[in-house]
Amino acid sequence: MTGRTPRLGRLRRGGPEGQSGRAGRPVEVRGARPRRRGAQPKVVALGGGMGLSASLAALRRITGDLTAVVTVADDGGSSGRLRDELGVLPPGDLRKALAALCGDDDWGQTWARVVQHRFQSQGEINGHAVGNLLIVALWEQLGDHVQALDLVGKLLGAHGRVLPMSAVPLELQALVKGHDPARPDDVDTVRGQATVALTPGEVQSVHVVPHDPPAVPEAVAAVMDADWVVLGPGSWFSSVIPHLLVPELLDALTATKARRVLSLNLAPQPGETDGFSPQRHLEVLGRHAPKLALDVVLADEAAVPDRESLTDAAKPFGAAVELAPVARPDGTPRHDPELLAAAYDRIFRMHGRIGPWR
């Protein structure tokens, strides 16, 4: 399969969320080409799993030019079974991203539920998600990852595009201190995203196999052409950092003239980042990509007990810290799409000097 650019053109987006709305004055974003009146910012969001889904559900509310670049290291559940049996990219995180880009109308919400639906049976189909099977079927029919995902997005009426970060399935490996409780000072190699995400002990670093995976060209092009790149939230070692381990993608993130936002998690993840402070998340990110620069670090104000320490941790990246209420009001550690959208909207306007586009 390839990552060739499909001959489908830009997908049309219907409904109120896909319309540009009122035009604002054309304002030049740093490094971007001059904007036409009414143009929306080009935003690329990187991550995987529920963290990326939360970011996409927010971003589709404020721009119609949105691309998701999704990790392809998942090896658990339905995705892992399909990957092992057919040798394909794991489709699960790609499916979740497409579902998150579905509109709030009946069509969008119906298809979001359908692609997320999992079969329950006593047979081989048990646990498989409908969307996973649909994506893999189109990969086999078309022989092109990008064209297949564009077709699924068109079927769903997705408010944006979904791309895999690499054209080959990746194995995530982590160096973990104290993985074996009987040997708390030893460092072991833990293999597989599903295992890393729940590992006991302290994750020291992660890498991917193969060590020099090819990036999907469309993903690199999207990052280079973006006005804004959003990294996170999500499982830090298994969904966020893997994007920095694909050399061509890291080069694009370093070279792009887009502004870059790092969106922090609401709480540490059991196993993977147990006990991590917000600033610790930044420190491990910097160890994996020391040349990466950021413009803004976004965090929930209630999740940052020490703003000064977070500000200090953001300085090596050249980033400002923005605190905003982005968690759901019910107290669960989940992002609220409307609140997160308001935070992104404010950042894009303040730090990008983009005029109103709605």
PDB file of N, CA and C in Angstrom, residues 17-105:
ATOM      1  N   GLU A  17     -21.029  23.461  10.650  1.00  0.00           N
ATOM      2  CA  GLU A  17     -19.661  23.392  11.136  1.00  0.00           C
ATOM      3  C   GLU A  17     -18.654  23.424  10.008  1.00  0.00           C
ATOM      4  N   GLY A  18     -19.087  23.130   8.785  1.00  0.00           N
ATOM      5  CA  GLY A  18     -18.151  23.130   7.679  1.00  0.00           C
ATOM      6  C   GLY A  18     -18.165  24.421   6.887  1.00  0.00           C
ATOM      7  N   GLN A  19     -18.950  25.435   7.338  1.00  0.00           N
ATOM      8  CA  GLN A  19     -19.031  26.680   6.614  1.00  0.00           C
ATOM      9  C   GLN A  19     -18.083  27.693   7.222  1.00  0.00           C
ATOM     10  N   SER A  20     -17.586  28.577   6.387  1.00  0.00           N
ATOM     11  CA  SER A  20     -16.608  29.546   6.859  1.00  0.00           C
ATOM     12  C   SER A  20     -17.246  30.627   7.714  1.00  0.00           C
ATOM     13  N   GLY A  21     -18.475  30.989   7.430  1.00  0.00           N
ATOM     14  CA  GLY A  21     -19.130  32.027   8.211  1.00  0.00           C
ATOM     15  C   GLY A  21     -18.677  33.402   7.764  1.00  0.00           C
ATOM     16  N   ARG A  22     -18.749  34.381   8.711  1.00  0.00           N
ATOM     17  CA  ARG A  22     -18.412  35.759   8.372  1.00  0.00           C
ATOM     18  C   ARG A  22     -16.933  35.905   8.104  1.00  0.00           C
ATOM     19  N   ALA A  23     -16.625  36.730   7.161  1.00  0.00           N
ATOM     20  CA  ALA A  23     -15.218  36.938   6.814  1.00  0.00           C
ATOM     21  C   ALA A  23     -14.599  37.967   7.733  1.00  0.00           C
ATOM     22  N   GLY A  24     -13.367  37.724   8.125  1.00  0.00           N
ATOM     23  CA  GLY A  24     -12.608  38.703   8.880  1.00  0.00           C
ATOM     24  C   GLY A  24     -11.566  39.342   7.983  1.00  0.00           C
ATOM     25  N   ARG A  25     -10.866  40.319   8.532  1.00  0.00           N
ATOM     26  CA  ARG A  25      -9.817  40.953   7.746  1.00  0.00           C
ATOM     27  C   ARG A  25      -8.672  39.975   7.531  1.00  0.00           C
ATOM     28  N   PRO A  26      -8.106  39.959   6.341  1.00  0.00           N
ATOM     29  CA  PRO A  26      -6.992  39.045   6.104  1.00  0.00           C
ATOM     30  C   PRO A  26      -5.778  39.473   6.919  1.00  0.00           C
ATOM     31  N   VAL A  27      -5.283  38.565   7.752  1.00  0.00           N
ATOM     32  CA  VAL A  27      -4.133  38.846   8.594  1.00  0.00           C
ATOM     33  C   VAL A  27      -3.078  37.800   8.302  1.00  0.00           C
ATOM     34  N   GLU A  28      -1.836  38.215   8.169  1.00  0.00           N
ATOM     35  CA  GLU A  28      -0.772  37.275   7.829  1.00  0.00           C
ATOM     36  C   GLU A  28      -0.260  36.587   9.077  1.00  0.00           C
ATOM     37  N   VAL A  29      -0.319  35.253   9.093  1.00  0.00           N
ATOM     38  CA  VAL A  29       0.268  34.459  10.160  1.00  0.00           C
ATOM     39  C   VAL A  29       1.746  34.300   9.863  1.00  0.00           C
ATOM     40  N   ARG A  30       2.560  34.273  10.903  1.00  0.00           N
ATOM     41  CA  ARG A  30       4.002  34.162  10.712  1.00  0.00           C
ATOM     42  C   ARG A  30       4.345  32.999   9.786  1.00  0.00           C
ATOM     43  N   GLY A  31       5.008  33.302   8.689  1.00  0.00           N
ATOM     44  CA  GLY A  31       5.489  32.266   7.786  1.00  0.00           C
ATOM     45  C   GLY A  31       4.457  31.719   6.832  1.00  0.00           C
ATOM     46  N   ALA A  32       3.208  32.157   6.935  1.00  0.00           N
ATOM     47  CA  ALA A  32       2.170  31.613   6.058  1.00  0.00           C
ATOM     48  C   ALA A  32       1.948  32.567   4.884  1.00  0.00           C
ATOM     49  N   ARG A  33       1.407  32.026   3.814  1.00  0.00           N
ATOM     50  CA  ARG A  33       1.109  32.877   2.669  1.00  0.00           C
ATOM     51  C   ARG A  33      -0.042  33.810   3.029  1.00  0.00           C
ATOM     52  N   PRO A  34      -0.142  34.993   2.396  1.00  0.00           N
ATOM     53  CA  PRO A  34      -1.229  35.928   2.704  1.00  0.00           C
ATOM     54  C   PRO A  34      -2.588  35.267   2.536  1.00  0.00           C
ATOM     55  N   ARG A  35      -3.498  35.600   3.431  1.00  0.00           N
ATOM     56  CA  ARG A  35      -4.802  34.958   3.439  1.00  0.00           C
ATOM     57  C   ARG A  35      -5.809  35.703   2.588  1.00  0.00           C
ATOM     58  N   ARG A  36      -6.700  34.917   1.973  1.00  0.00           N
ATOM     59  CA  ARG A  36      -7.854  35.505   1.323  1.00  0.00           C
ATOM     60  C   ARG A  36      -8.860  35.907   2.386  1.00  0.00           C
ATOM     61  N   ARG A  37      -9.684  36.867   2.061  1.00  0.00           N
ATOM     62  CA  ARG A  37     -10.724  37.293   2.989  1.00  0.00           C
ATOM     63  C   ARG A  37     -11.630  36.099   3.323  1.00  0.00           C
ATOM     64  N   GLY A  38     -11.834  35.860   4.598  1.00  0.00           N
ATOM     65  CA  GLY A  38     -12.718  34.782   5.031  1.00  0.00           C
ATOM     66  C   GLY A  38     -12.042  33.441   5.170  1.00  0.00           C
ATOM     67  N   ALA A  39     -10.729  33.349   4.857  1.00  0.00           N
ATOM     68  CA  ALA A  39     -10.047  32.061   4.947  1.00  0.00           C
ATOM     69  C   ALA A  39      -9.905  31.634   6.396  1.00  0.00           C
ATOM     70  N   GLN A  40      -9.934  30.318   6.621  1.00  0.00           N
ATOM     71  CA  GLN A  40      -9.788  29.764   7.956  1.00  0.00           C
ATOM     72  C   GLN A  40      -8.362  29.262   8.151  1.00  0.00           C
ATOM     73  N   PRO A  41      -7.901  29.191   9.391  1.00  0.00           N
ATOM     74  CA  PRO A  41      -6.543  28.706   9.619  1.00  0.00           C
ATOM     75  C   PRO A  41      -6.429  27.229   9.286  1.00  0.00           C
ATOM     76  N   LYS A  42      -5.296  26.858   8.710  1.00  0.00           N
ATOM     77  CA  LYS A  42      -5.016  25.452   8.447  1.00  0.00           C
ATOM     78  C   LYS A  42      -4.410  24.856   9.707  1.00  0.00           C
ATOM     79  N   VAL A  43      -5.087  23.861  10.263  1.00  0.00           N
ATOM     80  CA  VAL A  43      -4.660  23.282  11.537  1.00  0.00           C
ATOM     81  C   VAL A  43      -4.370  21.797  11.341  1.00  0.00           C
ATOM     82  N   VAL A  44      -3.239  21.349  11.875  1.00  0.00           N
ATOM     83  CA  VAL A  44      -2.880  19.937  11.887  1.00  0.00           C
ATOM     84  C   VAL A  44      -2.779  19.498  13.336  1.00  0.00           C
ATOM     85  N   ALA A  45      -3.483  18.430  13.685  1.00  0.00           N
ATOM     86  CA  ALA A  45      -3.463  17.889  15.045  1.00  0.00           C
ATOM     87  C   ALA A  45      -2.813  16.520  15.026  1.00  0.00           C
ATOM     88  N   LEU A  46      -1.860  16.296  15.931  1.00  0.00           N
ATOM     89  CA  LEU A  46      -1.132  15.037  15.993  1.00  0.00           C
ATOM     90  C   LEU A  46      -1.399  14.337  17.322  1.00  0.00           C
ATOM     91  N   GLY A  47      -1.546  13.015  17.254  1.00  0.00           N
ATOM     92  CA  GLY A  47      -1.755  12.243  18.470  1.00  0.00           C
ATOM     93  C   GLY A  47      -2.371  10.897  18.146  1.00  0.00           C
ATOM     94  N   GLY A  48      -3.155  10.404  19.087  1.00  0.00           N
ATOM     95  CA  GLY A  48      -3.821   9.117  18.910  1.00  0.00           C
ATOM     96  C   GLY A  48      -4.799   8.884  20.036  1.00  0.00           C
ATOM     97  N   GLY A  49      -5.682   7.948  19.840  1.00  0.00           N
ATOM     98  CA  GLY A  49      -6.612   7.557  20.895  1.00  0.00           C
ATOM     99  C   GLY A  49      -7.590   8.650  21.285  1.00  0.00           C
ATOM    100  N   MET A  50      -8.029   8.593  22.542  1.00  0.00           N
ATOM    101  CA  MET A  50      -9.060   9.514  23.005  1.00  0.00           C
ATOM    102  C   MET A  50      -8.552  10.939  23.145  1.00  0.00           C
ATOM    103  N   GLY A  51      -7.250  11.108  23.405  1.00  0.00           N
ATOM    104  CA  GLY A  51      -6.708  12.452  23.508  1.00  0.00           C
ATOM    105  C   GLY A  51      -6.827  13.212  22.194  1.00  0.00           C
ATOM    106  N   LEU A  52      -6.431  12.581  21.104  1.00  0.00           N
ATOM    107  CA  LEU A  52      -6.571  13.208  19.800  1.00  0.00           C
ATOM    108  C   LEU A  52      -8.036  13.429  19.461  1.00  0.00           C
ATOM    109  N   SER A  53      -8.892  12.476  19.802  1.00  0.00           N
ATOM    110  CA  SER A  53     -10.323  12.633  19.529  1.00  0.00           C
ATOM    111  C   SER A  53     -10.879  13.873  20.217  1.00  0.00           C
ATOM    112  N   ALA A  54     -10.455  14.112  21.459  1.00  0.00           N
ATOM    113  CA  ALA A  54     -10.920  15.295  22.190  1.00  0.00           C
ATOM    114  C   ALA A  54     -10.470  16.570  21.495  1.00  0.00           C
ATOM    115  N   SER A  55      -9.223  16.575  21.028  1.00  0.00           N
ATOM    116  CA  SER A  55      -8.702  17.757  20.350  1.00  0.00           C
ATOM    117  C   SER A  55      -9.435  18.004  19.038  1.00  0.00           C
ATOM    118  N   LEU A  56      -9.702  16.939  18.290  1.00  0.00           N
ATOM    119  CA  LEU A  56     -10.391  17.088  17.008  1.00  0.00           C
ATOM    120  C   LEU A  56     -11.834  17.553  17.193  1.00  0.00           C
ATOM    121  N   ALA A  57     -12.509  17.011  18.201  1.00  0.00           N
ATOM    122  CA  ALA A  57     -13.890  17.416  18.461  1.00  0.00           C
ATOM    123  C   ALA A  57     -13.968  18.899  18.779  1.00  0.00           C
ATOM    124  N   ALA A  58     -12.908  19.442  19.373  1.00  0.00           N
ATOM    125  CA  ALA A  58     -12.860  20.876  19.651  1.00  0.00           C
ATOM    126  C   ALA A  58     -12.473  21.668  18.404  1.00  0.00           C
ATOM    127  N   LEU A  59     -11.433  21.232  17.724  1.00  0.00           N
ATOM    128  CA  LEU A  59     -10.910  21.999  16.591  1.00  0.00           C
ATOM    129  C   LEU A  59     -11.887  22.081  15.428  1.00  0.00           C
ATOM    130  N   ARG A  60     -12.698  21.037  15.208  1.00  0.00           N
ATOM    131  CA  ARG A  60     -13.643  21.088  14.093  1.00  0.00           C
ATOM    132  C   ARG A  60     -14.716  22.142  14.314  1.00  0.00           C
ATOM    133  N   ARG A  61     -14.832  22.631  15.533  1.00  0.00           N
ATOM    134  CA  ARG A  61     -15.799  23.683  15.830  1.00  0.00           C
ATOM    135  C   ARG A  61     -15.297  25.070  15.443  1.00  0.00           C
ATOM    136  N   ILE A  62     -13.979  25.196  15.204  1.00  0.00           N
ATOM    137  CA  ILE A  62     -13.448  26.530  14.952  1.00  0.00           C
ATOM    138  C   ILE A  62     -12.718  26.665  13.620  1.00  0.00           C
ATOM    139  N   THR A  63     -12.519  25.550  12.905  1.00  0.00           N
ATOM    140  CA  THR A  63     -11.925  25.656  11.571  1.00  0.00           C
ATOM    141  C   THR A  63     -12.437  24.525  10.688  1.00  0.00           C
ATOM    142  N   GLY A  64     -12.564  24.802   9.412  1.00  0.00           N
ATOM    143  CA  GLY A  64     -12.961  23.783   8.456  1.00  0.00           C
ATOM    144  C   GLY A  64     -11.780  23.207   7.695  1.00  0.00           C
ATOM    145  N   ASP A  65     -10.569  23.673   8.016  1.00  0.00           N
ATOM    146  CA  ASP A  65      -9.364  23.191   7.336  1.00  0.00           C
ATOM    147  C   ASP A  65      -8.515  22.460   8.369  1.00  0.00           C
ATOM    148  N   LEU A  66      -8.849  21.207   8.603  1.00  0.00           N
ATOM    149  CA  LEU A  66      -8.304  20.448   9.724  1.00  0.00           C
ATOM    150  C   LEU A  66      -7.805  19.094   9.243  1.00  0.00           C
ATOM    151  N   THR A  67      -6.581  18.737   9.638  1.00  0.00           N
ATOM    152  CA  THR A  67      -5.994  17.445   9.307  1.00  0.00           C
ATOM    153  C   THR A  67      -5.506  16.778  10.576  1.00  0.00           C
ATOM    154  N   ALA A  68      -5.861  15.508  10.749  1.00  0.00           N
ATOM    155  CA  ALA A  68      -5.360  14.716  11.870  1.00  0.00           C
ATOM    156  C   ALA A  68      -4.247  13.801  11.371  1.00  0.00           C
ATOM    157  N   VAL A  69      -3.122  13.797  12.067  1.00  0.00           N
ATOM    158  CA  VAL A  69      -2.023  12.882  11.779  1.00  0.00           C
ATOM    159  C   VAL A  69      -1.936  11.926  12.967  1.00  0.00           C
ATOM    160  N   VAL A  70      -2.127  10.629  12.690  1.00  0.00           N
ATOM    161  CA  VAL A  70      -2.441   9.659  13.739  1.00  0.00           C
ATOM    162  C   VAL A  70      -1.331   8.616  13.867  1.00  0.00           C
ATOM    163  N   THR A  71      -0.994   8.275  15.105  1.00  0.00           N
ATOM    164  CA  THR A  71       0.004   7.250  15.370  1.00  0.00           C
ATOM    165  C   THR A  71      -0.462   5.884  14.873  1.00  0.00           C
ATOM    166  N   VAL A  72       0.498   5.024  14.507  1.00  0.00           N
ATOM    167  CA  VAL A  72       0.167   3.699  13.967  1.00  0.00           C
ATOM    168  C   VAL A  72       0.978   2.615  14.680  1.00  0.00           C
ATOM    169  N   ALA A  73       1.013   2.695  16.015  1.00  0.00           N
ATOM    170  CA  ALA A  73       1.755   1.704  16.793  1.00  0.00           C
ATOM    171  C   ALA A  73       0.842   0.827  17.641  1.00  0.00           C
ATOM    172  N   ASP A  74      -0.467   1.020  17.551  1.00  0.00           N
ATOM    173  CA  ASP A  74      -1.399   0.242  18.376  1.00  0.00           C
ATOM    174  C   ASP A  74      -1.282  -1.244  18.054  1.00  0.00           C
ATOM    175  N   ASP A  75      -1.245  -2.061  19.092  1.00  0.00           N
ATOM    176  CA  ASP A  75      -1.167  -3.507  18.876  1.00  0.00           C
ATOM    177  C   ASP A  75      -2.127  -4.281  19.773  1.00  0.00           C
ATOM    178  N   GLY A  76      -3.127  -3.592  20.308  1.00  0.00           N
ATOM    179  CA  GLY A  76      -4.082  -4.248  21.192  1.00  0.00           C
ATOM    180  C   GLY A  76      -5.463  -4.326  20.570  1.00  0.00           C
ATOM    181  N   GLY A  77      -6.319  -5.160  21.147  1.00  0.00           N
ATOM    182  CA  GLY A  77      -7.714  -5.235  20.757  1.00  0.00           C
ATOM    183  C   GLY A  77      -7.936  -5.597  19.307  1.00  0.00           C
ATOM    184  N   SER A  78      -9.005  -5.045  18.739  1.00  0.00           N
ATOM    185  CA  SER A  78      -9.360  -5.305  17.344  1.00  0.00           C
ATOM    186  C   SER A  78      -8.237  -4.892  16.397  1.00  0.00           C
ATOM    187  N   SER A  79      -7.624  -3.745  16.654  1.00  0.00           N
ATOM    188  CA  SER A  79      -6.535  -3.271  15.790  1.00  0.00           C
ATOM    189  C   SER A  79      -5.370  -4.246  15.783  1.00  0.00           C
ATOM    190  N   GLY A  80      -5.013  -4.732  16.953  1.00  0.00           N
ATOM    191  CA  GLY A  80      -3.905  -5.670  17.034  1.00  0.00           C
ATOM    192  C   GLY A  80      -4.188  -6.973  16.319  1.00  0.00           C
ATOM    193  N   ARG A  81      -5.424  -7.445  16.420  1.00  0.00           N
ATOM    194  CA  ARG A  81      -5.791  -8.689  15.746  1.00  0.00           C
ATOM    195  C   ARG A  81      -5.721  -8.533  14.232  1.00  0.00           C
ATOM    196  N   LEU A  82      -6.241  -7.421  13.718  1.00  0.00           N
ATOM    197  CA  LEU A  82      -6.202  -7.183  12.276  1.00  0.00           C
ATOM    198  C   LEU A  82      -4.772  -6.976  11.801  1.00  0.00           C
ATOM    199  N   ARG A  83      -4.000  -6.290  12.593  1.00  0.00           N
ATOM    200  CA  ARG A  83      -2.589  -6.069  12.254  1.00  0.00           C
ATOM    201  C   ARG A  83      -1.831  -7.394  12.167  1.00  0.00           C
ATOM    202  N   ASP A  84      -2.047  -8.259  13.150  1.00  0.00           N
ATOM    203  CA  ASP A  84      -1.345  -9.544  13.174  1.00  0.00           C
ATOM    204  C   ASP A  84      -1.798 -10.456  12.031  1.00  0.00           C
ATOM    205  N   GLU A  85      -3.118 -10.467  11.781  1.00  0.00           N
ATOM    206  CA  GLU A  85      -3.657 -11.398  10.800  1.00  0.00           C
ATOM    207  C   GLU A  85      -3.411 -10.960   9.368  1.00  0.00           C
ATOM    208  N   LEU A  86      -3.504  -9.652   9.109  1.00  0.00           N
ATOM    209  CA  LEU A  86      -3.457  -9.158   7.726  1.00  0.00           C
ATOM    210  C   LEU A  86      -2.213  -8.335   7.412  1.00  0.00           C
ATOM    211  N   GLY A  87      -1.427  -8.001   8.424  1.00  0.00           N
ATOM    212  CA  GLY A  87      -0.227  -7.211   8.185  1.00  0.00           C
ATOM    213  C   GLY A  87      -0.499  -5.767   7.817  1.00  0.00           C
ATOM    214  N   VAL A  88      -1.636  -5.233   8.250  1.00  0.00           N
ATOM    215  CA  VAL A  88      -2.034  -3.875   7.889  1.00  0.00           C
ATOM    216  C   VAL A  88      -1.662  -2.896   9.002  1.00  0.00           C
ATOM    217  N   LEU A  89      -1.769  -1.602   8.703  1.00  0.00           N
ATOM    218  CA  LEU A  89      -1.672  -0.602   9.754  1.00  0.00           C
ATOM    219  C   LEU A  89      -2.792  -0.824  10.763  1.00  0.00           C
ATOM    220  N   PRO A  90      -2.541  -0.583  12.048  1.00  0.00           N
ATOM    221  CA  PRO A  90      -3.634  -0.685  13.015  1.00  0.00           C
ATOM    222  C   PRO A  90      -4.663   0.419  12.759  1.00  0.00           C
ATOM    223  N   PRO A  91      -5.923   0.063  12.509  1.00  0.00           N
ATOM    224  CA  PRO A  91      -6.891   1.082  12.099  1.00  0.00           C
ATOM    225  C   PRO A  91      -7.607   1.798  13.240  1.00  0.00           C
ATOM    226  N   GLY A  92      -7.436   1.331  14.486  1.00  0.00           N
ATOM    227  CA  GLY A  92      -8.281   1.815  15.568  1.00  0.00           C
ATOM    228  C   GLY A  92      -8.190   3.301  15.846  1.00  0.00           C
ATOM    229  N   ASP A  93      -6.982   3.850  15.976  1.00  0.00           N
ATOM    230  CA  ASP A  93      -6.855   5.277  16.260  1.00  0.00           C
ATOM    231  C   ASP A  93      -7.291   6.119  15.073  1.00  0.00           C
ATOM    232  N   LEU A  94      -7.094   5.602  13.861  1.00  0.00           N
ATOM    233  CA  LEU A  94      -7.584   6.302  12.670  1.00  0.00           C
ATOM    234  C   LEU A  94      -9.110   6.363  12.687  1.00  0.00           C
ATOM    235  N   ARG A  95      -9.734   5.251  13.086  1.00  0.00           N
ATOM    236  CA  ARG A  95     -11.196   5.205  13.184  1.00  0.00           C
ATOM    237  C   ARG A  95     -11.712   6.211  14.218  1.00  0.00           C
ATOM    238  N   LYS A  96     -11.061   6.258  15.370  1.00  0.00           N
ATOM    239  CA  LYS A  96     -11.490   7.189  16.421  1.00  0.00           C
ATOM    240  C   LYS A  96     -11.382   8.630  15.954  1.00  0.00           C
ATOM    241  N   ALA A  97     -10.322   8.940  15.205  1.00  0.00           N
ATOM    242  CA  ALA A  97     -10.165  10.300  14.693  1.00  0.00           C
ATOM    243  C   ALA A  97     -11.280  10.642  13.705  1.00  0.00           C
ATOM    244  N   LEU A  98     -11.615   9.711  12.821  1.00  0.00           N
ATOM    245  CA  LEU A  98     -12.703   9.957  11.870  1.00  0.00           C
ATOM    246  C   LEU A  98     -14.026  10.159  12.597  1.00  0.00           C
ATOM    247  N   ALA A  99     -14.281   9.364  13.623  1.00  0.00           N
ATOM    248  CA  ALA A  99     -15.521   9.515  14.384  1.00  0.00           C
ATOM    249  C   ALA A  99     -15.577  10.875  15.066  1.00  0.00           C
ATOM    250  N   ALA A 100     -14.428  11.337  15.581  1.00  0.00           N
ATOM    251  CA  ALA A 100     -14.397  12.633  16.255  1.00  0.00           C
ATOM    252  C   ALA A 100     -14.647  13.785  15.299  1.00  0.00           C
ATOM    253  N   LEU A 101     -14.357  13.574  14.017  1.00  0.00           N
ATOM    254  CA  LEU A 101     -14.561  14.624  13.026  1.00  0.00           C
ATOM    255  C   LEU A 101     -15.978  14.634  12.457  1.00  0.00           C
ATOM    256  N   CYS A 102     -16.813  13.675  12.858  1.00  0.00           N
ATOM    257  CA  CYS A 102     -18.208  13.660  12.405  1.00  0.00           C
ATOM    258  C   CYS A 102     -18.954  14.854  12.989  1.00  0.00           C
ATOM    259  N   GLY A 103     -19.884  15.378  12.211  1.00  0.00           N
ATOM    260  CA  GLY A 103     -20.662  16.528  12.657  1.00  0.00           C
ATOM    261  C   GLY A 103     -21.660  16.190  13.748  1.00  0.00           C
ATOM    262  N   ASP A 104     -22.284  17.215  14.290  1.00  0.00           N
ATOM    263  CA  ASP A 104     -23.268  17.042  15.358  1.00  0.00           C
ATOM    264  C   ASP A 104     -24.683  16.831  14.829  1.00  0.00           C
ATOM    265  N   ASP A 105     -24.845  16.795  13.508  1.00  0.00           N
ATOM    266  CA  ASP A 105     -26.167  16.545  12.939  1.00  0.00           C
ATOM    267  C   ASP A 105     -26.465  15.037  12.985  1.00  0.00           C
TER     268      ASP A 105
END
